[in-house]
């Protein structure tokens, strides 16, 4: 999935460059260099790589970040929205990029738990929970784009999407104003009178029109059938939903019930659905081409149908007011009939077991391995380093913090490298400290007062489940209490039985969990008056879901096989996209090489045969060659001349030396330039800079007006004009 993600990024990069090609008519050789961009990546020189000592420090730093998710969890709340996407790409696809390895997935989900707990703690109003555009919502969106989430979408809902798209002429528009305009246009096209269809009618007038009503009624019925098919497919494939997505749903339910014990079940389900449908399912339905569920964008009518289906599914999770889109009231019967069903589905979605029982062993195993590594780009490395340094005072306020020690040793982060120098390196991970980083879950929130009690609550539940499963002589009936007092006594009884057992491991767990129950009660995380009711219910759920391990492993093997096939197919698709873009750029190169007055009026990128005779074509090629030979190899300009032309917009050179300064511009090959600043009397240039036309065009496109040469500032626009006038044929 990491490789696919990088291919998607390259497709987007080439797409933006094609726009520059068309707008700026880049030179032929420059286009050729651009089309070979992908092969040029990873050609960075050793100057940009960290040296051996810093590489080891980076390996230790990223091992620490990977194994102590609290640091990244805190960092996601500190960075700006402009920085969060780059950070999340590094976290989701690099730091925890092994998406089918339990340890990395569990650590990533632990980070989610920390961020969610902080979000619930800091959100003032229940109605704003998980609704705003925050780092948490961005994290949720990015997480669903990982391999398991995309495989689910392809296997479960792509079939229903394809059925909708196949029927290109199926018009199910139900907005009365739009339907009114459609009927009016149809009459005009047939040459019929439109006197009874005047323009500029109100929504109410359009709604009350009998012909509009007659057109809308069958469309509502068909939309209901399509939405029912989607809903049936999603509900029936509940067990196929990726574990991580279900576990996040479970955390949302758990945090909501603990923070807002009086919240009705419908409100809790609305929050769960806000993640599952709003952040995951609906974007794939509305834009299936962006999720690679179909090859091209849907046509107008199917696209509208998919949008309305997504609105319907979202209305199942919310309490729709229909204030903004009153026409959606037509579909209210579908919403009312399925609301209870969707709430049951969302609650069942949360019924998965926790992973804490295995995570400690995973951590110990990781410490014994010698081959843990990350495939990470230089810019991912340096960008993460810079963000950590920027927020170090919050992330590691203590002088004895491992994170602070490493960042102090590393010093300031190097600057980001150019895109074509952004090579990928294999970073070996290891621990500088011999002690296990995670001896228990409470260390996850050691420096985070917002989430300490949440993690302690989870660990208490995990230990109690382990004790019950380790002591089969305890009768299961004891965990079905009939009243609050019995529930509390049952948990204390379990702790006491473990604390007095002969097994020293159970004794330690019993004593620890007994102390944790007392501390949780003092902090208000659990309440003795209700008999630790919700904690008891969660323990019951965990015991019910811990089934046969062998069956689970076999199911996981089958699922991973399917996932691997899907990723390979996706990789093949993206690779073909890259080849298509390269071919497209080749065609643009052919068009760009033609003189402007000889260009054909045809879509750029379409390959055609030149209809002119061979002799005529050779004459034109010879003429082009003569023009290129006539172009000056280099030109010199005095500083004051460039100032008059507006090329030099600022000079830091003392006035008494300016008359001894001159510039040399040369073009060793098309679309490649060298700018040198000389001081008379010196053989070597003071400044020597290589420039590509692509870089200048990109600066101009991004409105970066100044090119800083240390001693002088050049105007990008004026410099482009000068270079094109002197060197471009």
XYZ file of C-alpha atoms in Angstrom:
729
model
C 0.000 0.000 0.000
C 2.926 2.354 0.635
C 4.142 1.771 -2.942
C 0.638 2.366 -4.273
C 0.392 5.547 -2.242
C 3.660 6.794 -3.762
C 2.417 5.935 -7.261
C -0.779 7.918 -6.611
C 1.361 10.858 -5.547
C 3.421 10.623 -8.746
C 0.281 10.495 -10.883
C -0.921 13.713 -9.229
C 2.531 15.260 -9.741
C 2.626 14.459 -13.455
C -0.927 15.697 -13.832
C 0.070 19.107 -12.472
C 3.099 19.207 -14.758
C 0.960 18.513 -17.827
C -0.978 21.687 -17.025
C 2.295 23.625 -16.991
C 3.320 22.040 -20.284
C 0.144 23.112 -22.015
C 0.176 26.618 -20.569
C 3.837 27.431 -21.087
C 4.942 25.409 -24.150
C 7.997 24.009 -22.463
C 11.007 23.167 -24.619
C 11.288 19.668 -26.060
C 14.324 18.469 -24.124
C 12.917 19.881 -20.888
C 9.723 17.898 -21.443
C 11.825 14.811 -22.041
C 13.575 15.393 -18.748
C 10.222 15.829 -17.038
C 8.819 12.619 -18.508
C 11.743 10.685 -17.059
C 11.064 12.221 -13.637
C 10.187 8.948 -11.985
C 13.428 7.338 -13.025
C 15.366 10.363 -11.762
C 13.979 10.085 -8.243
C 16.300 8.330 -5.806
C 19.323 9.771 -7.630
C 20.216 11.953 -4.648
C 23.885 12.328 -3.910
C 25.357 11.401 -0.559
C 25.349 15.097 0.355
C 21.652 14.886 1.218
C 21.751 11.679 3.256
C 22.399 11.823 7.004
C 25.837 10.572 8.010
C 26.348 7.304 9.883
C 25.997 8.785 13.370
C 22.868 10.774 12.542
C 21.360 7.764 10.761
C 21.689 5.780 13.990
C 20.070 8.606 15.944
C 17.217 8.717 13.440
C 16.809 4.947 13.756
C 16.522 5.282 17.520
C 14.157 8.265 17.222
C 11.733 6.515 14.890
C 11.819 3.336 16.994
C 10.816 5.486 19.971
C 8.053 7.226 17.992
C 6.731 3.909 16.705
C 6.670 2.230 20.106
C 5.468 5.185 22.174
C 2.411 6.418 20.244
C 1.771 9.158 22.798
C 4.389 11.388 21.136
C 2.730 11.302 17.708
C -0.709 11.531 19.351
C 0.348 14.764 21.053
C 2.044 16.076 17.917
C -1.113 15.666 15.807
C -2.891 18.073 18.162
C -0.111 20.663 17.962
C 0.526 20.969 14.212
C -1.513 23.192 11.915
C -4.067 21.887 9.433
C -1.588 22.755 6.687
C 1.002 20.450 8.266
C -1.235 17.587 9.379
C -1.637 15.867 5.989
C 2.109 15.453 5.441
C 2.557 14.206 9.006
C -0.308 11.717 8.675
C 1.091 10.346 5.424
C 4.354 9.638 7.224
C 2.556 8.090 10.206
C 0.015 5.974 8.306
C 2.157 4.764 5.415
C 5.699 4.814 6.801
C 5.917 4.762 10.599
C 3.092 2.204 10.752
C 3.285 1.272 7.087
C 3.186 -2.524 7.582
C -0.599 -2.557 7.550
C -1.024 -6.300 7.996
C 1.428 -6.758 10.876
C -0.428 -6.904 14.194
C 2.131 -5.005 16.260
C 2.238 -1.909 14.045
C -1.539 -1.914 13.554
C -2.133 -2.171 17.299
C 0.317 0.630 18.051
C -1.392 2.839 15.456
C -4.802 2.091 16.967
C -3.413 2.908 20.414
C -2.388 6.291 19.047
C -5.952 6.732 17.790
C -7.242 5.988 21.272
C -5.041 8.683 22.793
C -6.120 11.277 20.238
C -9.810 10.352 20.544
C -9.655 10.530 24.344
C -8.116 14.011 24.177
C -10.717 15.092 21.602
C -13.580 13.997 23.851
C -11.977 15.733 26.821
C -11.469 19.081 25.076
C -14.720 19.273 23.069
C -17.166 21.464 24.954
C -20.430 20.496 23.260
C -21.663 17.011 22.447
C -22.995 18.187 19.081
C -19.468 19.184 17.962
C -17.854 15.822 18.668
C -16.002 14.452 15.600
C -17.929 16.808 13.303
C -15.446 19.618 12.715
C -12.424 19.626 10.426
C -9.786 18.735 13.017
C -6.633 16.600 13.082
C -8.796 13.752 14.424
C -11.128 13.892 11.420
C -8.130 14.044 9.062
C -6.631 11.030 10.832
C -9.853 9.082 10.375
C -9.988 9.908 6.675
C -6.367 8.907 6.151
C -6.732 5.677 8.127
C -9.612 4.468 5.971
C -7.435 4.863 2.867
C -5.060 2.136 4.073
C -5.073 -1.282 2.407
C -7.703 -3.153 4.493
C -10.189 -0.290 4.222
C -9.846 -0.051 0.449
C -10.177 -3.824 0.015
C -13.463 -3.767 1.927
C -14.839 -1.022 -0.307
C -13.861 -2.938 -3.434
C -15.315 -6.239 -2.237
C -18.500 -4.926 -0.652
C -19.875 -1.795 -2.317
C -18.134 -1.603 -5.701
C -20.672 -4.056 -7.151
C -23.623 -1.863 -6.208
C -21.843 1.225 -7.529
C -21.229 -0.550 -10.841
C -24.937 -1.413 -11.128
C -25.831 2.262 -10.798
C -23.210 3.425 -13.286
C -24.211 0.870 -15.922
C -27.551 2.630 -16.344
C -26.254 5.931 -17.710
C -29.668 7.284 -18.649
C -31.319 6.654 -15.263
C -32.382 10.131 -14.172
C -33.530 10.103 -10.536
C -33.362 13.816 -9.794
C -36.008 14.679 -7.163
C -35.280 18.358 -6.580
C -38.582 19.953 -7.756
C -36.912 23.022 -9.259
C -34.508 20.912 -11.332
C -37.270 18.509 -12.394
C -39.408 21.519 -13.376
C -36.592 22.880 -15.568
C -36.064 19.443 -17.139
C -39.747 19.180 -18.102
C -39.750 22.730 -19.430
C -36.630 22.064 -21.535
C -38.108 18.825 -22.908
C -41.167 20.750 -24.124
C -39.012 23.369 -25.755
C -36.920 20.681 -27.473
C -40.112 19.118 -28.894
C -41.378 22.495 -30.045
C -44.313 22.482 -27.606
C -45.727 25.474 -25.782
C -44.252 26.318 -22.382
C -46.930 28.825 -21.393
C -47.912 26.633 -18.440
C -44.204 26.313 -17.482
C -43.155 29.939 -16.816
C -39.596 30.715 -15.796
C -38.504 31.789 -12.317
C -41.030 29.805 -10.265
C -40.492 29.240 -6.532
C -39.673 25.885 -4.966
C -43.202 25.647 -3.593
C -44.745 26.315 -7.008
C -42.528 23.701 -8.637
C -43.385 21.185 -5.900
C -47.129 21.675 -6.374
C -46.985 21.272 -10.146
C -48.851 18.002 -10.925
C -46.487 17.040 -13.769
C -43.487 17.539 -11.492
C -45.160 15.414 -8.800
C -45.883 12.686 -11.339
C -42.236 12.661 -12.429
C -40.833 12.599 -8.883
C -42.946 9.775 -7.395
C -41.472 6.865 -9.406
C -38.005 8.325 -8.953
C -38.422 8.290 -5.174
C -39.483 4.652 -5.330
C -36.464 3.696 -7.448
C -34.067 5.664 -5.215
C -35.484 3.834 -2.212
C -34.857 0.469 -3.888
C -31.261 1.402 -4.763
C -30.530 2.750 -1.280
C -32.023 -0.406 0.245
C -29.653 -2.532 -1.846
C -26.678 -0.531 -0.614
C -27.844 -0.759 2.989
C -28.521 -4.514 2.762
C -25.056 -5.110 1.319
C -23.335 -3.085 4.047
C -25.282 -4.693 6.901
C -24.873 -8.242 5.579
C -21.105 -7.774 5.264
C -20.593 -6.492 8.786
C -18.098 -9.253 9.554
C -15.984 -8.211 6.540
C -15.426 -4.727 7.951
C -11.713 -4.285 8.802
C -10.859 -4.852 12.447
C -9.234 -1.425 12.865
C -12.311 0.441 11.642
C -14.556 -1.591 13.936
C -12.197 -1.005 16.860
C -12.274 2.772 16.301
C -16.076 2.572 16.302
C -15.843 0.693 19.579
C -13.650 3.414 21.115
C -16.078 6.113 20.015
C -18.925 4.246 21.727
C -16.894 3.574 24.866
C -15.686 7.177 25.244
C -19.153 8.565 24.571
C -20.817 6.374 27.189
C -18.166 7.186 29.774
C -18.096 10.943 29.095
C -21.851 11.313 28.531
C -23.562 8.511 30.504
C -26.988 10.079 29.938
C -26.633 10.275 26.153
C -29.331 8.183 24.417
C -28.305 5.235 22.270
C -29.389 7.083 19.129
C -26.932 9.913 19.895
C -24.109 7.430 20.487
C -24.913 5.661 17.208
C -24.950 9.007 15.430
C -21.312 9.575 16.448
C -20.312 6.076 15.347
C -22.106 6.549 12.037
C -20.423 9.923 11.625
C -17.143 8.039 11.329
C -18.264 4.896 9.512
C -20.562 6.488 6.950
C -19.526 10.164 6.745
C -15.756 9.530 6.787
C -15.565 6.111 5.154
C -18.504 4.733 3.166
C -20.078 7.876 1.712
C -16.919 9.403 0.149
C -16.399 6.127 -1.731
C -20.003 6.182 -2.984
C -19.901 9.829 -4.090
C -16.437 9.680 -5.726
C -15.813 6.011 -6.573
C -13.151 6.905 -9.142
C -11.024 8.514 -6.407
C -11.099 5.226 -4.486
C -10.263 3.219 -7.640
C -13.611 1.400 -7.490
C -14.290 2.327 -11.128
C -11.968 3.357 -13.953
C -13.484 6.689 -14.967
C -15.692 9.335 -13.405
C -19.461 8.562 -13.449
C -21.612 10.413 -15.950
C -24.095 13.059 -14.842
C -27.144 10.965 -13.942
C -25.365 8.081 -12.139
C -23.282 10.619 -10.232
C -26.433 12.313 -8.970
C -27.956 8.965 -7.982
C -24.861 8.043 -5.962
C -24.911 11.447 -4.258
C -28.550 11.015 -3.233
C -27.858 7.498 -1.941
C -25.016 8.867 0.201
C -27.329 11.586 1.563
C -29.876 8.944 2.475
C -27.332 6.807 4.319
C -26.106 9.860 6.202
C -29.648 10.811 7.185
C -29.985 7.391 8.790
C -27.299 8.397 11.293
C -28.414 11.969 11.910
C -31.691 13.532 12.890
C -32.394 15.280 9.582
C -34.217 18.607 9.664
C -34.569 18.896 5.841
C -34.236 22.663 6.283
C -31.629 23.093 3.543
C -32.904 20.368 1.213
C -36.619 20.096 1.766
C -37.005 17.777 -1.225
C -35.181 15.027 0.749
C -38.319 14.807 2.900
C -39.739 12.658 0.117
C -37.374 9.915 1.304
C -38.241 10.248 4.999
C -40.194 6.932 5.026
C -37.005 5.073 4.090
C -35.102 6.819 6.896
C -37.829 6.144 9.490
C -38.149 2.488 8.467
C -34.414 1.775 8.736
C -33.274 3.947 11.639
C -33.616 1.206 14.259
C -31.919 -1.268 11.927
C -28.918 1.010 11.371
C -28.535 1.566 15.129
C -28.430 -2.191 15.690
C -25.860 -2.526 12.913
C -23.631 0.224 14.339
C -23.722 -1.326 17.810
C -22.868 -4.745 16.379
C -20.026 -3.127 14.449
C -18.468 -2.226 17.811
C -18.534 -5.804 19.071
C -14.886 -6.737 18.598
C -12.283 -7.819 21.114
C -9.401 -5.642 22.298
C -5.789 -6.345 21.398
C -4.041 -5.293 24.615
C -3.543 -8.875 25.700
C -1.138 -9.466 22.821
C 0.488 -6.048 22.545
C 2.949 -6.445 25.431
C 4.273 -9.677 23.920
C 4.513 -7.981 20.513
C 6.658 -5.278 22.090
C 9.035 -7.728 23.732
C 9.332 -9.611 20.443
C 10.167 -6.364 18.655
C 13.023 -5.695 21.061
C 14.591 -9.077 20.220
C 14.455 -8.565 16.443
C 17.472 -7.306 14.541
C 15.857 -6.495 11.224
C 13.195 -3.893 12.026
C 13.427 -1.128 9.442
C 11.435 1.596 7.711
C 11.476 2.569 4.067
C 11.368 6.332 4.452
C 12.064 9.294 2.172
C 14.500 12.035 3.112
C 11.755 14.662 3.291
C 9.610 12.448 5.539
C 12.617 12.082 7.822
C 13.496 15.783 7.907
C 9.908 17.058 8.082
C 9.086 14.859 11.100
C 12.345 15.927 12.740
C 11.479 19.611 12.211
C 7.959 19.257 13.661
C 9.275 17.439 16.736
C 11.897 20.146 17.321
C 9.304 22.867 16.894
C 7.037 21.406 19.605
C 9.673 19.816 21.842
C 8.775 22.000 24.833
C 5.303 20.455 24.868
C 6.166 16.901 23.785
C 9.080 16.411 26.183
C 9.190 19.090 28.904
C 11.370 16.954 31.193
C 15.159 17.013 30.829
C 15.344 13.225 31.322
C 12.884 12.449 28.499
C 14.173 9.950 25.930
C 12.626 12.039 23.163
C 14.388 15.208 24.317
C 17.705 13.380 24.622
C 17.532 12.157 21.029
C 16.403 15.485 19.582
C 19.130 17.357 21.473
C 21.693 14.963 19.994
C 20.273 15.439 16.491
C 20.121 19.235 16.688
C 18.195 21.261 14.106
C 16.495 19.475 11.208
C 18.108 19.723 7.755
C 16.134 21.617 5.091
C 13.825 19.671 2.791
C 15.391 18.523 -0.479
C 14.089 19.081 -4.008
C 11.556 16.586 -5.295
C 13.933 14.845 -7.694
C 16.430 14.439 -4.851
C 13.886 13.089 -2.371
C 15.344 9.592 -2.287
C 14.105 6.712 -0.151
C 16.358 5.041 2.385
C 16.028 1.944 4.555
C 16.280 3.130 8.146
C 17.212 0.412 10.648
C 15.244 0.811 13.896
C 16.623 -0.091 17.307
C 16.284 0.907 20.952
C 19.045 2.875 22.609
C 17.717 1.873 25.988
C 17.758 -1.746 27.139
C 14.535 -1.691 29.164
C 11.277 -2.518 27.338
C 9.516 0.610 26.213
C 6.021 -0.703 26.990
C 5.898 -2.720 30.181
C 2.235 -1.843 30.585
C -0.388 0.291 28.903
C -0.233 3.066 31.485
C 3.122 4.230 30.085
C 1.309 5.186 26.885
C -0.106 8.250 28.627
C 2.685 8.886 31.113
C 2.983 12.573 30.203
C -0.608 13.117 29.143
C -2.977 14.006 31.962
C -5.912 14.121 29.564
C -5.714 10.420 28.837
C -4.083 8.804 31.882
C -7.357 7.596 33.368
C -8.632 6.434 29.973
C -5.561 4.238 29.511
C -5.782 3.012 33.125
C -9.418 2.127 32.531
C -8.487 0.107 29.432
C -5.618 -1.623 31.225
C -7.845 -2.493 34.187
C -10.360 -4.088 31.862
C -7.602 -5.955 30.019
C -6.061 -7.355 33.222
C -9.438 -8.474 34.575
C -10.178 -10.298 31.311
C -6.757 -11.984 31.458
C -7.332 -13.073 35.065
C -10.756 -14.549 34.312
C -9.423 -16.475 31.311
C -6.414 -17.696 33.326
C -8.518 -19.019 36.221
C -11.053 -21.452 34.744
C -12.196 -22.573 38.211
C -13.977 -19.227 38.571
C -17.590 -19.730 37.576
C -18.853 -17.692 34.651
C -22.136 -17.008 36.465
C -20.316 -14.602 38.741
C -20.016 -12.151 35.849
C -23.737 -11.852 35.276
C -24.657 -9.750 38.308
C -28.249 -9.012 39.143
C -27.622 -5.703 40.901
C -24.992 -2.975 41.271
C -23.617 -4.265 44.542
C -23.131 -7.745 43.110
C -21.342 -6.298 40.053
C -18.812 -4.395 42.162
C -18.260 -7.368 44.468
C -17.668 -9.632 41.487
C -14.812 -7.467 40.164
C -13.262 -7.178 43.627
C -13.667 -10.938 44.049
C -11.777 -11.586 40.794
C -8.947 -9.268 41.907
C -8.794 -10.935 45.342
C -8.711 -14.450 43.880
C -5.773 -13.516 41.647
C -3.922 -11.715 44.464
C -4.066 -14.838 46.671
C -3.257 -17.375 43.942
C -0.111 -19.513 43.895
C 0.977 -18.175 40.505
C 3.234 -15.129 41.147
C 2.213 -13.566 37.810
C -1.466 -13.706 38.802
C -0.626 -12.353 42.243
C 1.040 -9.293 40.739
C -1.892 -8.742 38.386
C -4.439 -9.157 41.195
C -2.713 -6.660 43.469
C -2.234 -4.196 40.625
C -5.821 -4.343 39.362
C -7.187 -3.989 42.892
C -5.208 -0.764 43.332
C -6.269 0.449 39.898
C -9.956 -0.067 40.689
C -9.559 2.097 43.784
C -7.727 4.836 41.863
C -10.280 4.820 39.038
C -13.078 5.197 41.554
C -11.327 8.128 43.247
C -10.800 9.836 39.884
C -14.463 9.427 38.943
C -13.717 7.224 35.938
C -15.920 4.495 37.463
C -18.722 4.815 39.986
C -19.326 2.409 42.850
C -22.952 3.541 43.075
C -23.754 1.826 39.773
C -21.501 -1.132 40.601
C -18.900 -0.301 37.931
C -21.720 -1.089 35.539
C -20.134 -0.074 32.249
C -16.773 -1.646 33.089
C -18.572 -4.906 33.869
C -20.513 -4.738 30.595
C -17.313 -4.209 28.598
C -15.641 -7.188 30.300
C -18.646 -9.329 29.367
C -18.355 -8.188 25.751
C -14.637 -9.024 25.676
C -15.193 -12.514 27.082
C -17.945 -13.137 24.538
C -15.739 -12.134 21.599
C -12.580 -14.026 22.534
C -13.174 -17.141 20.478
C -11.043 -19.955 19.098
C -7.606 -18.611 18.153
C -6.958 -21.153 15.392
C -10.189 -20.303 13.578
C -9.303 -16.626 13.743
C -5.833 -17.213 12.300
C -7.232 -19.259 9.389
C -9.783 -16.541 8.636
C -7.033 -13.942 8.753
C -4.895 -15.920 6.279
C -7.772 -16.053 3.802
C -8.401 -12.354 4.259
C -4.733 -11.455 3.773
C -4.590 -13.495 0.577
C -7.510 -11.506 -0.796
C -5.944 -8.237 0.368
C -2.636 -9.089 -1.321
C -4.372 -9.814 -4.625
C -6.287 -6.535 -4.438
C -3.133 -4.547 -3.717
C -1.334 -6.215 -6.634
C -4.242 -5.345 -8.939
C -4.227 -1.788 -7.664
C -0.475 -1.565 -8.162
C -0.869 -2.769 -11.748
C -3.540 -0.157 -12.368
C -1.381 2.668 -10.979
C 1.629 1.468 -12.969
C -0.456 1.566 -16.144
C -1.552 5.092 -15.200
C 2.084 6.148 -14.925
C 2.823 4.691 -18.366
C -0.227 6.469 -19.792
C 0.993 9.769 -18.388
C 4.453 9.178 -19.842
C 2.906 8.524 -23.257
C 0.799 11.641 -22.857
C 3.897 13.696 -22.098
C 5.575 12.217 -25.170
C 2.715 13.468 -27.309
C 2.914 16.879 -25.674
C 6.611 16.899 -26.501
C 5.771 16.328 -30.166
C 3.335 19.224 -30.089
C 5.753 21.500 -28.203
C 8.529 20.881 -30.719
C 6.413 22.237 -33.586
C 6.665 25.916 -34.447
C 3.660 27.836 -33.203
C 2.389 28.745 -36.656
C 2.502 25.091 -37.795
C 0.586 23.571 -34.890
C -2.592 21.705 -35.638
C -5.719 22.534 -33.754
C -6.150 19.254 -31.952
C -6.250 18.044 -28.337
C -2.785 18.099 -26.815
C -1.506 14.579 -26.288
C -3.246 12.953 -29.264
C -0.707 11.271 -31.520
C -1.204 11.909 -35.249
C 0.847 11.227 -38.345
C 2.300 14.271 -40.078
C 0.507 14.448 -43.461
C 3.242 16.529 -45.134
C 5.691 14.928 -47.560
C 8.968 13.648 -46.144
C 10.974 16.322 -47.983
C 8.912 19.134 -46.458
C 9.360 17.713 -42.987
C 13.120 17.420 -43.432
C 13.331 21.035 -44.593
C 11.543 22.172 -41.442
C 13.848 20.052 -39.242
C 16.915 21.557 -40.924
C 15.543 25.063 -40.398
C 14.973 24.350 -36.731
C 18.510 23.025 -36.397
C 19.921 26.207 -38.040
C 17.921 28.382 -35.629
C 19.270 26.426 -32.679
C 22.851 26.743 -33.965
C 22.325 30.480 -34.372
C 21.252 30.836 -30.727
C 23.978 32.397 -28.552
C 25.868 29.928 -26.349
C 26.080 32.528 -23.585
C 25.451 36.215 -22.967
C 26.936 38.695 -20.495
C 25.093 41.505 -18.720
C 26.331 44.221 -16.411
C 24.504 44.610 -13.105
C 23.064 48.020 -13.986
C 21.751 46.656 -17.314
C 19.860 43.892 -15.541
C 18.480 46.437 -13.066
C 17.125 48.512 -15.958
C 15.504 45.388 -17.449
C 13.920 44.588 -14.092
C 15.694 41.238 -13.839
C 17.626 42.323 -10.732
C 15.106 43.715 -8.273
C 17.390 43.967 -5.228
C 21.167 44.095 -4.812
C 23.260 43.623 -1.667
C 26.505 44.467 -3.496
C 28.201 47.675 -2.262
C 27.901 50.579 -4.707
C 31.672 50.988 -5.053
C 31.927 47.410 -6.392
C 28.858 47.223 -8.608
C 30.692 48.380 -11.745
C 33.029 45.364 -11.418
C 30.197 42.849 -11.271
C 28.661 41.184 -14.303
C 26.432 38.175 -15.014
C 26.872 35.375 -17.522
C 23.808 33.464 -18.769
C 24.263 30.271 -20.755
C 22.115 27.382 -21.974
C 24.130 24.161 -22.251
C 21.024 22.371 -23.526
C 17.399 23.350 -24.243
C 15.414 24.323 -21.133
C 18.542 24.166 -18.973
C 20.341 27.335 -17.923
C 23.379 28.375 -15.919
C 23.536 31.753 -14.156
C 26.988 32.940 -13.022
C 27.930 36.081 -11.150
C 31.517 37.242 -11.787
C 33.713 39.830 -10.107
C 36.274 41.311 -12.472
C 39.743 40.066 -11.738
C 38.580 36.726 -10.417
C 38.677 33.666 -12.614
C 36.009 31.674 -10.768
C 32.423 32.910 -10.456
C 31.200 34.151 -7.091
C 27.800 32.518 -7.665
C 27.085 29.572 -9.958
C 23.490 28.356 -10.196
C 21.921 25.739 -12.482
C 18.292 26.396 -13.423
C 15.667 24.361 -15.229
C 12.812 25.960 -17.097
C 10.494 23.655 -15.151
C 11.648 25.119 -11.829
C 11.142 28.687 -12.994
C 7.705 27.915 -14.420
C 6.700 26.238 -11.183
C 7.839 29.269 -9.191
C 5.847 31.530 -11.485
C 2.791 29.260 -11.190
C 3.058 29.296 -7.383
C 3.527 33.089 -7.396
C 7.037 32.927 -5.944
C 8.299 36.157 -7.447
C 11.915 36.237 -6.175
C 14.911 33.998 -6.896
C 17.493 34.572 -4.158
C 21.122 34.382 -5.348
C 22.491 35.520 -1.950
C 24.052 38.726 -3.291
C 21.137 39.716 -5.537
C 17.438 38.969 -5.883
C 16.175 38.180 -9.371
C 12.612 38.627 -10.617
C 11.342 35.218 -11.735
C 9.012 36.701 -14.387
C 11.657 39.031 -15.871
C 14.294 36.307 -15.786
C 11.987 33.966 -17.694
C 11.385 36.643 -20.320
C 15.122 37.239 -20.705
C 16.019 33.558 -21.014
C 13.224 32.827 -23.484
C 14.205 35.865 -25.577
C 17.867 34.897 -25.714
C 17.794 31.094 -25.830
C 14.338 29.758 -26.770
C 13.820 29.438 -30.492
